[in-house]
Short mmCIF file of C-alpha atoms and ligand atoms in Angstrom, two decimals:
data_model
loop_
_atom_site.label_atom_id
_atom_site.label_comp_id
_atom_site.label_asym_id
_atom_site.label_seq_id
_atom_site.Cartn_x
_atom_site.Cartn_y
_atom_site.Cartn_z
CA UNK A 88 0.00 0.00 0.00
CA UNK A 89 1.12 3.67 -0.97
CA UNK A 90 1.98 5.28 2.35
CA UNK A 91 1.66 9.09 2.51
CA UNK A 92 4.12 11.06 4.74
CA UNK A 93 2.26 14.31 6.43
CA UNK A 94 4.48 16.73 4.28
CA UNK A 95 3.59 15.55 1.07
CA UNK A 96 -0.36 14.82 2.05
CA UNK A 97 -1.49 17.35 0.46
CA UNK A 98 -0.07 17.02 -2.95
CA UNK A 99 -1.07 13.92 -3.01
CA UNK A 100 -4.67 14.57 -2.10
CA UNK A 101 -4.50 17.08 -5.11
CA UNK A 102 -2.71 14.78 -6.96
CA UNK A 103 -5.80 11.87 -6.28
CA UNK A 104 -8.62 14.23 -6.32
CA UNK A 105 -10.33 15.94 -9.80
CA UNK A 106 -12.61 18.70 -9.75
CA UNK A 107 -15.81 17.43 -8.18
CA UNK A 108 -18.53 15.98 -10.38
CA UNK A 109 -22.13 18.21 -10.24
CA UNK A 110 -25.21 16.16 -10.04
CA UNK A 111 -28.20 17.26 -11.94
CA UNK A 112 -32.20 16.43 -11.11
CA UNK A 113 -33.21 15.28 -14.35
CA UNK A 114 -37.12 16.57 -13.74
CA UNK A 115 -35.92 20.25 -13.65
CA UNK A 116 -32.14 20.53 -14.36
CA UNK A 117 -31.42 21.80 -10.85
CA UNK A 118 -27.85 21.05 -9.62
CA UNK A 119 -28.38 18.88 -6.40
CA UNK A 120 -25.16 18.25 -5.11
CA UNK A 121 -21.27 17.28 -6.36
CA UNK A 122 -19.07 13.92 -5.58
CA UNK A 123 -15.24 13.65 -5.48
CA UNK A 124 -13.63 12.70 -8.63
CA UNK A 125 -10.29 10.69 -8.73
CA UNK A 126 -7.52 10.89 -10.96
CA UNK A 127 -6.07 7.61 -12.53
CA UNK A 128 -3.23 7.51 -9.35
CA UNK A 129 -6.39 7.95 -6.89
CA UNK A 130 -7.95 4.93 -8.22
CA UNK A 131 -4.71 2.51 -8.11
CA UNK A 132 -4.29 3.85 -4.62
CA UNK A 133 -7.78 2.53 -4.10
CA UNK A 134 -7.67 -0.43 -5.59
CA UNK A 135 -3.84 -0.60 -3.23
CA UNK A 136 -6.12 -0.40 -0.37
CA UNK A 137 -8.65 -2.82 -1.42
CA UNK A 138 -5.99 -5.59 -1.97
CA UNK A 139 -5.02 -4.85 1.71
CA UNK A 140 -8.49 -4.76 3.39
CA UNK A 141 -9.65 -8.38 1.32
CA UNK A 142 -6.94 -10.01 3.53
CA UNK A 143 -8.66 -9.27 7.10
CA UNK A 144 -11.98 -8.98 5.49
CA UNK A 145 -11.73 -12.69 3.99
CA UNK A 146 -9.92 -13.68 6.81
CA UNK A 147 -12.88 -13.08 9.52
CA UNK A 148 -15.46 -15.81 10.38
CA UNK A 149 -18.27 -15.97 7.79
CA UNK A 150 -20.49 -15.76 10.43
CA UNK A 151 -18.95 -11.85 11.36
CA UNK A 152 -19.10 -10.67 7.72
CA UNK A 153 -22.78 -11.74 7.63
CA UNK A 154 -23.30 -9.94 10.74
CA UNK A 155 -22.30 -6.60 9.37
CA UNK A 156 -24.36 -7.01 6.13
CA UNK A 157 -27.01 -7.49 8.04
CA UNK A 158 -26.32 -4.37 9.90
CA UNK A 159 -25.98 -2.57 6.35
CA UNK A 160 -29.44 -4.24 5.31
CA UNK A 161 -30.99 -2.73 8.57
CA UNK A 162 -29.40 0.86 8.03
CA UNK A 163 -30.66 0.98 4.20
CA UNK A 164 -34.18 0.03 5.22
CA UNK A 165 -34.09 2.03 8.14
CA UNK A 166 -32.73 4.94 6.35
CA UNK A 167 -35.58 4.33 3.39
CA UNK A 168 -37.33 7.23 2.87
CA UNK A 169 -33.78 9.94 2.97
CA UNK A 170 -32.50 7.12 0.30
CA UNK A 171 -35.52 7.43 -1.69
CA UNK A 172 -35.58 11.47 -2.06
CA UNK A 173 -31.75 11.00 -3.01
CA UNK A 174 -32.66 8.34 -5.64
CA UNK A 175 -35.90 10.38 -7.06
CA UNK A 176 -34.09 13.60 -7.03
CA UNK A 177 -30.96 12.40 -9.25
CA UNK A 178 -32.70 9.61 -11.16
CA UNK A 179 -36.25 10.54 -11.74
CA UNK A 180 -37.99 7.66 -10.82
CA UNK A 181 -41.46 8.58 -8.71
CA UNK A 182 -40.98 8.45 -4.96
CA UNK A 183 -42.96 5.35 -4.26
CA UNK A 184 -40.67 3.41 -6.97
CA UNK A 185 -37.78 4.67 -5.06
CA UNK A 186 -38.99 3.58 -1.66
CA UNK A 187 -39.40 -0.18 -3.73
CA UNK A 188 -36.01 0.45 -5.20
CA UNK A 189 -34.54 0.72 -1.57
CA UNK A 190 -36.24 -2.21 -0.45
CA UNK A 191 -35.39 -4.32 -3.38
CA UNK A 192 -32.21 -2.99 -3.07
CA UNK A 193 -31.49 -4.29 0.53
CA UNK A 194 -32.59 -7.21 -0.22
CA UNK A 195 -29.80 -8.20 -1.62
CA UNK A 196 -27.68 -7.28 1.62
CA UNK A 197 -29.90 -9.54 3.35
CA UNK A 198 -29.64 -12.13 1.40
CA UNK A 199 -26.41 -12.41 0.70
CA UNK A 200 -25.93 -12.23 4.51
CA UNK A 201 -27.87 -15.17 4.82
CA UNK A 202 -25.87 -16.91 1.91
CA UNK A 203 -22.24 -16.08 3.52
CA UNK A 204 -22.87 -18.45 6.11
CA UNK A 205 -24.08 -21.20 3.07
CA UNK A 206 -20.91 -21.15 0.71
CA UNK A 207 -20.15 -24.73 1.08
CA UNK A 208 -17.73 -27.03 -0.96
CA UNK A 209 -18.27 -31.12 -1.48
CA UNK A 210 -17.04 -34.18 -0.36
CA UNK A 211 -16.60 -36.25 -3.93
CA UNK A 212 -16.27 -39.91 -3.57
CA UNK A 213 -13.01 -41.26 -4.06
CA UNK A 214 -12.18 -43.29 -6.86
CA UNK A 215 -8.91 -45.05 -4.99
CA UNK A 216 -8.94 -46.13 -1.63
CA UNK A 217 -6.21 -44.15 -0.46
CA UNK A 218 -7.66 -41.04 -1.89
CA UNK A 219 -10.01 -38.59 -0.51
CA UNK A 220 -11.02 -35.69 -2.15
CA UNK A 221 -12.99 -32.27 -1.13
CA UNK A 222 -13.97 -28.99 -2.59
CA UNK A 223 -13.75 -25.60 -1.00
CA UNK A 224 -14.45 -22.27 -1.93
CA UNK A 225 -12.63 -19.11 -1.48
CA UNK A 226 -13.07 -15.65 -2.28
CA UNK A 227 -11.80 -14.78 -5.70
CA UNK A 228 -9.97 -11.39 -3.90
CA UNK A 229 -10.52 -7.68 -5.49
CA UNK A 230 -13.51 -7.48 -7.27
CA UNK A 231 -15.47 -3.95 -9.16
CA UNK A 232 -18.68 -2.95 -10.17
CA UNK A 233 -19.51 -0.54 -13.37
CA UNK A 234 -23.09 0.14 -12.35
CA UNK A 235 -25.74 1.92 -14.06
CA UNK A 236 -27.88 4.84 -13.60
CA UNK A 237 -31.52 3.55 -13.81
CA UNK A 238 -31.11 1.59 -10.01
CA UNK A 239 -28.68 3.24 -8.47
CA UNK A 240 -28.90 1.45 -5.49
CA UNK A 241 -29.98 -2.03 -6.37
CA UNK A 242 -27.33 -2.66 -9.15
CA UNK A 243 -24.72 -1.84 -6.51
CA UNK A 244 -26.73 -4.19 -3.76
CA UNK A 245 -26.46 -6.80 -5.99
CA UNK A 246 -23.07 -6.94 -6.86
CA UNK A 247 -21.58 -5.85 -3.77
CA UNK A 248 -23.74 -8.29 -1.00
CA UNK A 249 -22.08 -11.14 -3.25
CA UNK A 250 -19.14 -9.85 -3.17
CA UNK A 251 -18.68 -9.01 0.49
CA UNK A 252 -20.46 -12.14 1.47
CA UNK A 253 -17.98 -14.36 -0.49
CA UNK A 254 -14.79 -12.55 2.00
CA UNK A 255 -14.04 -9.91 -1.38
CA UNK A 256 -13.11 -6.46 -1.58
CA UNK A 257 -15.30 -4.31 -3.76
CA UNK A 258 -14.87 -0.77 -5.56
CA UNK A 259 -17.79 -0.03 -7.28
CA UNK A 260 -17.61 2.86 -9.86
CA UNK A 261 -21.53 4.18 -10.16
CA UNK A 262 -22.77 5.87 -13.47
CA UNK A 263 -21.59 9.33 -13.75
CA UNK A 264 -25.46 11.19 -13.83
CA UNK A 265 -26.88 8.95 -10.46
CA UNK A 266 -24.00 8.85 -7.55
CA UNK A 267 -25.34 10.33 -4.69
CA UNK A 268 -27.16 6.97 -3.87
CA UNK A 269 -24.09 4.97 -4.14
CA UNK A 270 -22.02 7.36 -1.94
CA UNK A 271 -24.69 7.43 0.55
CA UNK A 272 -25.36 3.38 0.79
CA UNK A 273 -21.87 3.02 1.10
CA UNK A 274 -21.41 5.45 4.38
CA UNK A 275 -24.32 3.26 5.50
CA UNK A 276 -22.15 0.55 5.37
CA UNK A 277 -19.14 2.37 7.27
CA UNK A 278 -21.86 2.63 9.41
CA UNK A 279 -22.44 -1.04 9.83
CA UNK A 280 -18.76 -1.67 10.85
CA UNK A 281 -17.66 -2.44 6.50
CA UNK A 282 -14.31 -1.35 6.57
CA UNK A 283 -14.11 1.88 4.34
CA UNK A 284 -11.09 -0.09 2.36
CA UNK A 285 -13.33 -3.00 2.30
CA UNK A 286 -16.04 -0.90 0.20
CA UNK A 287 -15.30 2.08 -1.60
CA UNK A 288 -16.96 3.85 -4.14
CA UNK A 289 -15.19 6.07 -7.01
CA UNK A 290 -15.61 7.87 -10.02
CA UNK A 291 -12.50 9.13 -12.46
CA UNK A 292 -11.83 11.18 -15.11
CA UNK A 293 -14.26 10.06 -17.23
CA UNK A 294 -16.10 6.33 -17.19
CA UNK A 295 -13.61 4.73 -19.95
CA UNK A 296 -10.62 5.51 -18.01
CA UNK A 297 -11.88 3.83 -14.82
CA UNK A 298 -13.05 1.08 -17.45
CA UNK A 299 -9.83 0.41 -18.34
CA UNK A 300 -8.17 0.60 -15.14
CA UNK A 301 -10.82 -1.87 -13.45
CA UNK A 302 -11.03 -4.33 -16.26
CA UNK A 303 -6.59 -3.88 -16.80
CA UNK A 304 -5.13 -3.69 -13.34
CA UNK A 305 -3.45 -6.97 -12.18
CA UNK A 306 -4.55 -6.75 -8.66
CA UNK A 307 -8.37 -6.55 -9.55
CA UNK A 308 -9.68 -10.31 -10.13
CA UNK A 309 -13.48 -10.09 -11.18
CA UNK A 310 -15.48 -7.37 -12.91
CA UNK A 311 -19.14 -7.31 -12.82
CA UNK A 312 -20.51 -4.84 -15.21
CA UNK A 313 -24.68 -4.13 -16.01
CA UNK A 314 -25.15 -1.66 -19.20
CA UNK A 315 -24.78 -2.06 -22.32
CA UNK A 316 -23.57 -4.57 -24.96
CA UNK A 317 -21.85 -2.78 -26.73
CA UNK A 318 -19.30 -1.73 -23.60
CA UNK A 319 -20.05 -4.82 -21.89
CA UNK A 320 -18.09 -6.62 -24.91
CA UNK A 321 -14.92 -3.94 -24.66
CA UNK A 322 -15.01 -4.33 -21.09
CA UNK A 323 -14.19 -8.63 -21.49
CA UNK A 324 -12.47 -8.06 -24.29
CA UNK A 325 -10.15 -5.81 -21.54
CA UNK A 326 -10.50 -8.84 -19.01
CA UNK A 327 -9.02 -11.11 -21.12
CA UNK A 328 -5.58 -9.87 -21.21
CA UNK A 329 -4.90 -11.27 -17.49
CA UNK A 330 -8.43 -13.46 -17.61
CA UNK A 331 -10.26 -12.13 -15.12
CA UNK A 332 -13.65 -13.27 -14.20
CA UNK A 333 -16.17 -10.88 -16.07
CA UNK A 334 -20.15 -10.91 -14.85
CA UNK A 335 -22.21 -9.22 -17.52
CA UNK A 336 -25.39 -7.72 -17.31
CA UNK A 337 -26.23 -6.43 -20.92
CA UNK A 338 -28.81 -4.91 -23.27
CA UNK A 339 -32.53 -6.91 -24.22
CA UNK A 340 -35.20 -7.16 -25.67
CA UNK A 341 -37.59 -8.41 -24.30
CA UNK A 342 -41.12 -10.02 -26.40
CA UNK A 343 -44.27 -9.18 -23.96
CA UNK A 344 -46.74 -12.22 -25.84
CA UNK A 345 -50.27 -12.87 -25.35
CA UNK A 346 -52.20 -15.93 -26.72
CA UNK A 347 -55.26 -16.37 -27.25
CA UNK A 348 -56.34 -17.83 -24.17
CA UNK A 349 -54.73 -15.85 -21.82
CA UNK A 350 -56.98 -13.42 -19.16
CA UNK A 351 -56.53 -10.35 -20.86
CA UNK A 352 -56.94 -8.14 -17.94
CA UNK A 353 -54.12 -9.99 -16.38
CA UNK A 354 -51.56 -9.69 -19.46
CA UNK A 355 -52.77 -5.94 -19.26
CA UNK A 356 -52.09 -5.58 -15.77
CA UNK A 357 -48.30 -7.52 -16.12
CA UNK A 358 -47.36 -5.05 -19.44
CA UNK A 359 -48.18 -2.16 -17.64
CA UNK A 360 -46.14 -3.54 -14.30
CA UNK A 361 -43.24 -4.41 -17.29
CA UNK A 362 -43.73 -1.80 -19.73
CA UNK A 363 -43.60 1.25 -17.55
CA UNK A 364 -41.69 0.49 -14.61
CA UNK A 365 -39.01 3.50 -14.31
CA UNK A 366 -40.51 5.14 -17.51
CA UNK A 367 -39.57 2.04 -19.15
CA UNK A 368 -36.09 1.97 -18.43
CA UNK A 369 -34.73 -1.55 -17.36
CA UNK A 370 -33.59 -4.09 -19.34
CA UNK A 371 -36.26 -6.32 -18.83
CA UNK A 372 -38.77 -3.94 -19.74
CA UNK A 373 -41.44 -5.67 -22.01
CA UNK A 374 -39.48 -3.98 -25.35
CA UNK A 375 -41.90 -5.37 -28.04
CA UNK A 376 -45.59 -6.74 -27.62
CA UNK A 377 -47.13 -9.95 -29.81
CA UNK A 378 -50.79 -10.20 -29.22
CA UNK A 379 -52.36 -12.81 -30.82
CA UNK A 380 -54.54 -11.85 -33.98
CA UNK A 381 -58.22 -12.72 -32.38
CA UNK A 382 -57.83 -10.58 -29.32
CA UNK A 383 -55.46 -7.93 -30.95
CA UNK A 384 -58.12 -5.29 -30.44
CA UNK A 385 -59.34 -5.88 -27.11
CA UNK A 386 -55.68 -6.15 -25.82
CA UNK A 387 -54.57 -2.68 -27.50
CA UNK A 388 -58.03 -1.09 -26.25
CA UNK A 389 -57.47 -1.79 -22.42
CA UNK A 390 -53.51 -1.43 -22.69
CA UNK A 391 -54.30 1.96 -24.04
CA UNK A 392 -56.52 3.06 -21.74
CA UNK A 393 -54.28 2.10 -19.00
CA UNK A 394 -52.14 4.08 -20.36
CA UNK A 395 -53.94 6.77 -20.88
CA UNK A 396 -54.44 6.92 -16.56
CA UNK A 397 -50.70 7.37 -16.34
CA UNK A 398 -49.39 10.98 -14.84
CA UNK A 399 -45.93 12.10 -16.03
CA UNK A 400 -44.21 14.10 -13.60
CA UNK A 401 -41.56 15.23 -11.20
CA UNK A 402 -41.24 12.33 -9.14
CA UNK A 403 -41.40 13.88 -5.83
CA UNK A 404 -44.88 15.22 -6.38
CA UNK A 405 -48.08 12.94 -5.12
CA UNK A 406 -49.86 10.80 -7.43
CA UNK A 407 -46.70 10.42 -10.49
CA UNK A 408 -46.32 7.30 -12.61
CA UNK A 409 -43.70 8.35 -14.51
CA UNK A 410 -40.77 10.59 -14.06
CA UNK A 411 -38.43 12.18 -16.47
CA UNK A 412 -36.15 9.70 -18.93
CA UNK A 413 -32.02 10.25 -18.05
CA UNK A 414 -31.14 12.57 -20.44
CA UNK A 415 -31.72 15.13 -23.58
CA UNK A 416 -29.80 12.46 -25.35
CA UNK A 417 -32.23 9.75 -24.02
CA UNK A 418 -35.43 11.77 -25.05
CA UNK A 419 -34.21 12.13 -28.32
CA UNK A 420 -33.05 8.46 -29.03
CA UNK A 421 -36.33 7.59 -28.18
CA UNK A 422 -38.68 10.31 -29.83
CA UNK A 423 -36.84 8.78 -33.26
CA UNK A 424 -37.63 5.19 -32.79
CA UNK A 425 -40.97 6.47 -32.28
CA UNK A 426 -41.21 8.51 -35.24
CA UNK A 427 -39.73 5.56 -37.07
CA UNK A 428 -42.09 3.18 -36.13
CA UNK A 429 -45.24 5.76 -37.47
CA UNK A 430 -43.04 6.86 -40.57
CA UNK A 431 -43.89 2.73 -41.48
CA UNK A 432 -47.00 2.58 -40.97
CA UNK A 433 -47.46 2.30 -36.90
CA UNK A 434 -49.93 4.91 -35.67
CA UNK A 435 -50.06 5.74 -32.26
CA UNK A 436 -54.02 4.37 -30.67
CA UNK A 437 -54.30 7.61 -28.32
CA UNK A 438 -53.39 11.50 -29.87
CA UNK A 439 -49.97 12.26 -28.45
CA UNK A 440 -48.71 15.61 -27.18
CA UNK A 441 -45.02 16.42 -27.25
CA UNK A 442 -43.95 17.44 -23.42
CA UNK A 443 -41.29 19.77 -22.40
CA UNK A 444 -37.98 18.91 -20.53
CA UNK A 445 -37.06 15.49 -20.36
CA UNK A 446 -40.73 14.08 -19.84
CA UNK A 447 -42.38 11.96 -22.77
CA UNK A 448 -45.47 10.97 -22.61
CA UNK A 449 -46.16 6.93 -22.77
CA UNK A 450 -47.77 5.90 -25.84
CA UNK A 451 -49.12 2.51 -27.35
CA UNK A 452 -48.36 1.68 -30.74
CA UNK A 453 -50.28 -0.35 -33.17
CA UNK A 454 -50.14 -1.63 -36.55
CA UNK A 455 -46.51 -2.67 -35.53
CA UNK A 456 -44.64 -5.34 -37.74
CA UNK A 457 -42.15 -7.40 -36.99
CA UNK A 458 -39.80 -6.97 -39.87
CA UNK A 459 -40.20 -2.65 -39.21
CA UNK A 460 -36.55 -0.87 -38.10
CA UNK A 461 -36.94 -0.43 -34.81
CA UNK A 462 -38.17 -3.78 -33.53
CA UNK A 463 -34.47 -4.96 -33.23
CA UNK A 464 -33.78 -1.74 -31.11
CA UNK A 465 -33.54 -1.43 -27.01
CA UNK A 466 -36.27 1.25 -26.99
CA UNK A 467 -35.67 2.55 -23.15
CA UNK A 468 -38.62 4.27 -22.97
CA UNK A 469 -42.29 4.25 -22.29
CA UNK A 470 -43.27 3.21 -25.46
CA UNK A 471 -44.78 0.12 -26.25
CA UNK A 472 -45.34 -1.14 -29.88
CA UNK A 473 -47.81 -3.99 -30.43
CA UNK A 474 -47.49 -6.79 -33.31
CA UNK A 475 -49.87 -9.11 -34.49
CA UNK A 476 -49.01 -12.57 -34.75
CA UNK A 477 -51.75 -15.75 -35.70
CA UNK A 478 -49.36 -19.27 -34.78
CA UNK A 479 -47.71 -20.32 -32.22
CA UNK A 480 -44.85 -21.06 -34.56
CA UNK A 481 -44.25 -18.25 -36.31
CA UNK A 482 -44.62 -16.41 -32.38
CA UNK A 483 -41.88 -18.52 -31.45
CA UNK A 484 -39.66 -17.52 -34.43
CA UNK A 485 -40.20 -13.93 -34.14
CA UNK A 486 -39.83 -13.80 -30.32
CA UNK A 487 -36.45 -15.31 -30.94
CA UNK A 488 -35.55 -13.42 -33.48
CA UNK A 489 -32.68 -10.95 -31.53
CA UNK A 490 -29.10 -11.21 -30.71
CA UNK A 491 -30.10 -10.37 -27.11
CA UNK A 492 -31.79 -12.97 -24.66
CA UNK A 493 -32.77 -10.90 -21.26
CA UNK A 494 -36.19 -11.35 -20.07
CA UNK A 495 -39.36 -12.47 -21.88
CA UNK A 496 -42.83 -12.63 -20.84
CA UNK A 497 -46.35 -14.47 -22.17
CA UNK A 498 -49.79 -15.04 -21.12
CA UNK A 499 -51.93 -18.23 -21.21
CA UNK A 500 -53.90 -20.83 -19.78
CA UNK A 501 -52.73 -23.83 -21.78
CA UNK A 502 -50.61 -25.65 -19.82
CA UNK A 503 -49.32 -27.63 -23.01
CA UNK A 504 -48.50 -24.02 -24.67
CA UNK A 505 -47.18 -22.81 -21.20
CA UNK A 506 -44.24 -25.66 -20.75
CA UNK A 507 -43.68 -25.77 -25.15
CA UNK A 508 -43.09 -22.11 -25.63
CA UNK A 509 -41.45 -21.65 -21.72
CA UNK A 510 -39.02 -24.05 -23.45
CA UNK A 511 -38.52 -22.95 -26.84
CA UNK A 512 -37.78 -18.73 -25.59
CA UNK A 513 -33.96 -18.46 -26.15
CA UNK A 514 -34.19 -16.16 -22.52
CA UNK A 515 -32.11 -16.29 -19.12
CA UNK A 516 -35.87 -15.15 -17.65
CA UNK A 517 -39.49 -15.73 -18.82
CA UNK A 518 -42.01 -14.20 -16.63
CA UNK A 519 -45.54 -17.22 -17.07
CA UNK A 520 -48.52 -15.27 -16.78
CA UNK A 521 -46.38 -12.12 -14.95
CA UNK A 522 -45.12 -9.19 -15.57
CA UNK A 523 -42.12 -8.84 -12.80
CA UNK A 524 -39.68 -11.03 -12.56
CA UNK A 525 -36.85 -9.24 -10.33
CA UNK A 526 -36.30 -11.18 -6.97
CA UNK A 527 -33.10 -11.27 -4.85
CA UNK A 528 -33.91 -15.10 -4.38
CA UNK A 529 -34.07 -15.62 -7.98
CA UNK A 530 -31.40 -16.23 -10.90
CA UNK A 531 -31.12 -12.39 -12.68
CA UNK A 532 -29.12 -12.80 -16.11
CA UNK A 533 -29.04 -13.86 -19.84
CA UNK A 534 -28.65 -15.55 -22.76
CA UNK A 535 -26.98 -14.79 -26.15
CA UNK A 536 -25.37 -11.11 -25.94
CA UNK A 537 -27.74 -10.30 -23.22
CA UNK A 538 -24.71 -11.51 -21.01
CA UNK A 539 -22.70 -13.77 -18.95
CA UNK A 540 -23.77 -15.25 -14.74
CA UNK A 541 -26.33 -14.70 -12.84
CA UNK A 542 -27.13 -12.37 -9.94
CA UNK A 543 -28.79 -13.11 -6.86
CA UNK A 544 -30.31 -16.51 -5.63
CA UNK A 545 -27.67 -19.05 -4.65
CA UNK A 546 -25.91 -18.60 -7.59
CA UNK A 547 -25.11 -14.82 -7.39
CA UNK A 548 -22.56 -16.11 -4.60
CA UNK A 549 -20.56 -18.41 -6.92
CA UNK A 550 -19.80 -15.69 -9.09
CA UNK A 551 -16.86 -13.89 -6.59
CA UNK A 552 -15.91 -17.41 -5.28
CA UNK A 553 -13.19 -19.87 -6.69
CA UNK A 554 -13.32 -23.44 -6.17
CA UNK A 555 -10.43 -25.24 -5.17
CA UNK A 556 -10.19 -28.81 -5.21
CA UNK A 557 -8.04 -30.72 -2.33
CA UNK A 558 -6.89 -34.24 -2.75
CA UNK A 559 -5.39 -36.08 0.36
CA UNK A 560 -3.44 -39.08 -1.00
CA UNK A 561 -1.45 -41.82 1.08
CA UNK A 562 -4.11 -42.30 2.96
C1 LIG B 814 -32.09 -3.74 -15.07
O1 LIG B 814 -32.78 -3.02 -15.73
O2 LIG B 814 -30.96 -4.02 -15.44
C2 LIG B 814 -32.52 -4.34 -13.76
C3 LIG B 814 -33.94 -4.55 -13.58
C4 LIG B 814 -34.28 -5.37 -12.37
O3 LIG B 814 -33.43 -5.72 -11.54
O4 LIG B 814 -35.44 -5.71 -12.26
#
């Protein structure tokens, strides 16, 4: 570890620390607070630390480490409604979604808490008598997170509780436009007794230097990374000079199908819970809809009017659905797959009114085809385009038809139907019948370029831990 003399502390504080980053409330542009930037010596001094503080932190009971995530998990919850405002004010997201964020979030701590005192290894039968042979599994050392900014808490909660639980270090590097959550969950856990070398959050020059330095440095063993594909494949490409372990959460798209039989009220309920969740910015948001032709009009009737009860808003203010999307950038990207869609023929079931700042209002599309531009694309936004589709076959081909394999969702009663076409989705998730999937107890992750592991459940845990094999012979 670098140590720093008291004459030259200050230059090196100047030398580690960049002007401070501004945050911005994306539902009226107001400046809401500034985080400490690092230069590229600031972050190899962190990532110094980190290697030091995995030692002791690995090398404490299981039973202790789970003791102080639970401590974290009681701090976030009890510290809900402060976390919320933070999230809503940099994110956007209305206020009760951000209490559910904080809660979903720590759910992950608690799990994971739970799961550090469950990381067994095996006995494996021996195939010579004077053999015996075990498994155990160790921490994998300094792992990092590149999180994103549409849960800025719960993409760090899942990556981190793993982490920690497992007897890792972890530096997580939040997106640039939603910190203050991540800096203020992580005091929480100085709080809770997490060493602040054990933990540490930081943000650089700009997001592809700390990129390179995570995914680069020798000392760092494991990169978990949720955003896109496109930097999720740059980022393992970067891992594979020393092979590190690489989790990747990446871009979907994610077919939203109703069949005939299915209760329509139901499959309208689940696309609203799918479609609009954080202005319909996840990556398991229902991305493209296939309604079967004989109910096609009843299903884009009721959708619509749904929709139609939605309030776009600031998310701090009583009674808002939807907040703002990220970013001008954002709005635009999606006001042109929009305008896309109608220049082929899609027309919009409702009148639509253009909105001011970075609100858009949520629209239903119809007369949607498959083969239109657009229907490859990660919309990221609260607009849901509806396609017609008569057999299950050709369902099946066109629900598959996508280089990504995130989430997927139908609707029906057939239980033949349910287990064929629950089989045949090329998908790390399919949602049967329902319209949210997202559970710390279950497997989160995909197929195809949607990505690589799993977060949460049991599995979530495997991903920071090695296993090492131990054979006794001359027994
Ligand atoms: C995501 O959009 O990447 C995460 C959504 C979730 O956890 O439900």
């Amino acid at each position: 570890m670098k140590t720093i003399h008291n004459s030259s502390l200050l230059a090196v504080l100047k030398e580690q620390h960049q002007q401070p980053l501004s945050v911005v409330n994306p539902a009226n542009g107001e400046t809401i607070g500034q985080v400490p930037k690092l230069s590229k010596n600031g972050i190899i001094d962190a990532i110094e630390r980190s290697q030091v503080a995995q030692k002791d932190w690995a090398a404490l009971p299981a039973k202790t480490r789970s003791e102080r995530l639970q401590r974290w998990y009681q701090l976030i919850i009890e510290n809900q409604e402060d976390l919320a405002r933070i999230l809503t004010s940099e994110q956007g997201k209305p206020l009760a979604e951000a209490r559910g964020e904080v809660v979903y979030g720590a759910s992950f701590i608690q799990w994971f808490a739970e799961e550090a005192k469950r990381s067994y290894g095996e006995s494996i039968p021996s195939p010579s008598a004077d053999k015996r042979m075990v498994t155990v599994k160790q921490p994998v050392g300094v792992a990092c997170a590149i999180t994103p900014w549409n849960f800025p808490i719960a993409m760090i909660t899942r990556k981190a509780g793993p982490a920690l639980a497992a007897g890792c270090s972890f530096i997580v590097k939040p997106a640039e436009l939603t910190p203050l959550s991540a800096f203020a969950i992580v005091e929480l856990a100085r709080q809770a007794g997490i060493d602040k070398d054990v933990l540490q959050v930081v943000l650089g020059e700009s997001p592809q230097e700390v990129g390179e330095i995570f995914s680069t440095h020798p000392i760092i063993r494991k990169l978990s990374f949720t955003g896109s594909t496109r930097v999720g494949s740059i980022l393992m490409k970067q891992c594979a000079g020393d092979i590190k372990r690489t989790s990747m959460e990446l871009g979907g798209n994610a077919p939203f199908i109703v069949f005939d039989d299915a209760d329509i009220d139901e499959a309208v309920k689940g696309a609203m819970a799918s479609k609009f969740r954080n202005a319909g910015q996840t990556c398991v948001c229902a991305n493209r809809f296939y309604v079967h032709d004989s109910i096609y009009e009843e299903f884009v009737t009721k959708f619509d009017q749904a929709v139609q009860k939605l309030k776009v808003g600031n998310g701090l203010e009583q009674g808002v659905h939807l907040g703002p999307v990220i970013s001008e950038s954002a709005k635009a990207n999606i006001q042109f797959s929009i305008d896309k869609f109608v220049e082929q023929g899609a027309s919009p079931v409702s009148p639509t009114q253009q909105l001011d700042g970075l609100f858009i209002q949520p629209i239903v599309l119809r007369d949607v085809k498959h083969d239109m531009e657009g229907v490859q694309n990660e919309l990221f936004g609260p607009v849901a385009p509806v396609i017609r589709f008569s057999s299950d076959e050709e369902l099946i081909d066109m629900a598959n038809d996508t280089i990504y394999g995130l989430a997927s969702y139908f609707y029906s009663h057939n239980i033949k139907r349910i287990w064929k076409v629950a089989e045949a989705l090329q998908y790390g998730m399919v949602g049967i019948n329902e319209g949210m999937v997202s559970s710390e107890v279950a497997p989160f992750g995909g197929v195809k370029q949607s990505g690589i592991g799993r977060e949460g459940a049991r599995q979530g845990l495997d991903e920071y831990m090695d296993v090492k094999y131990l054979c006794f012979g001359g027994l």
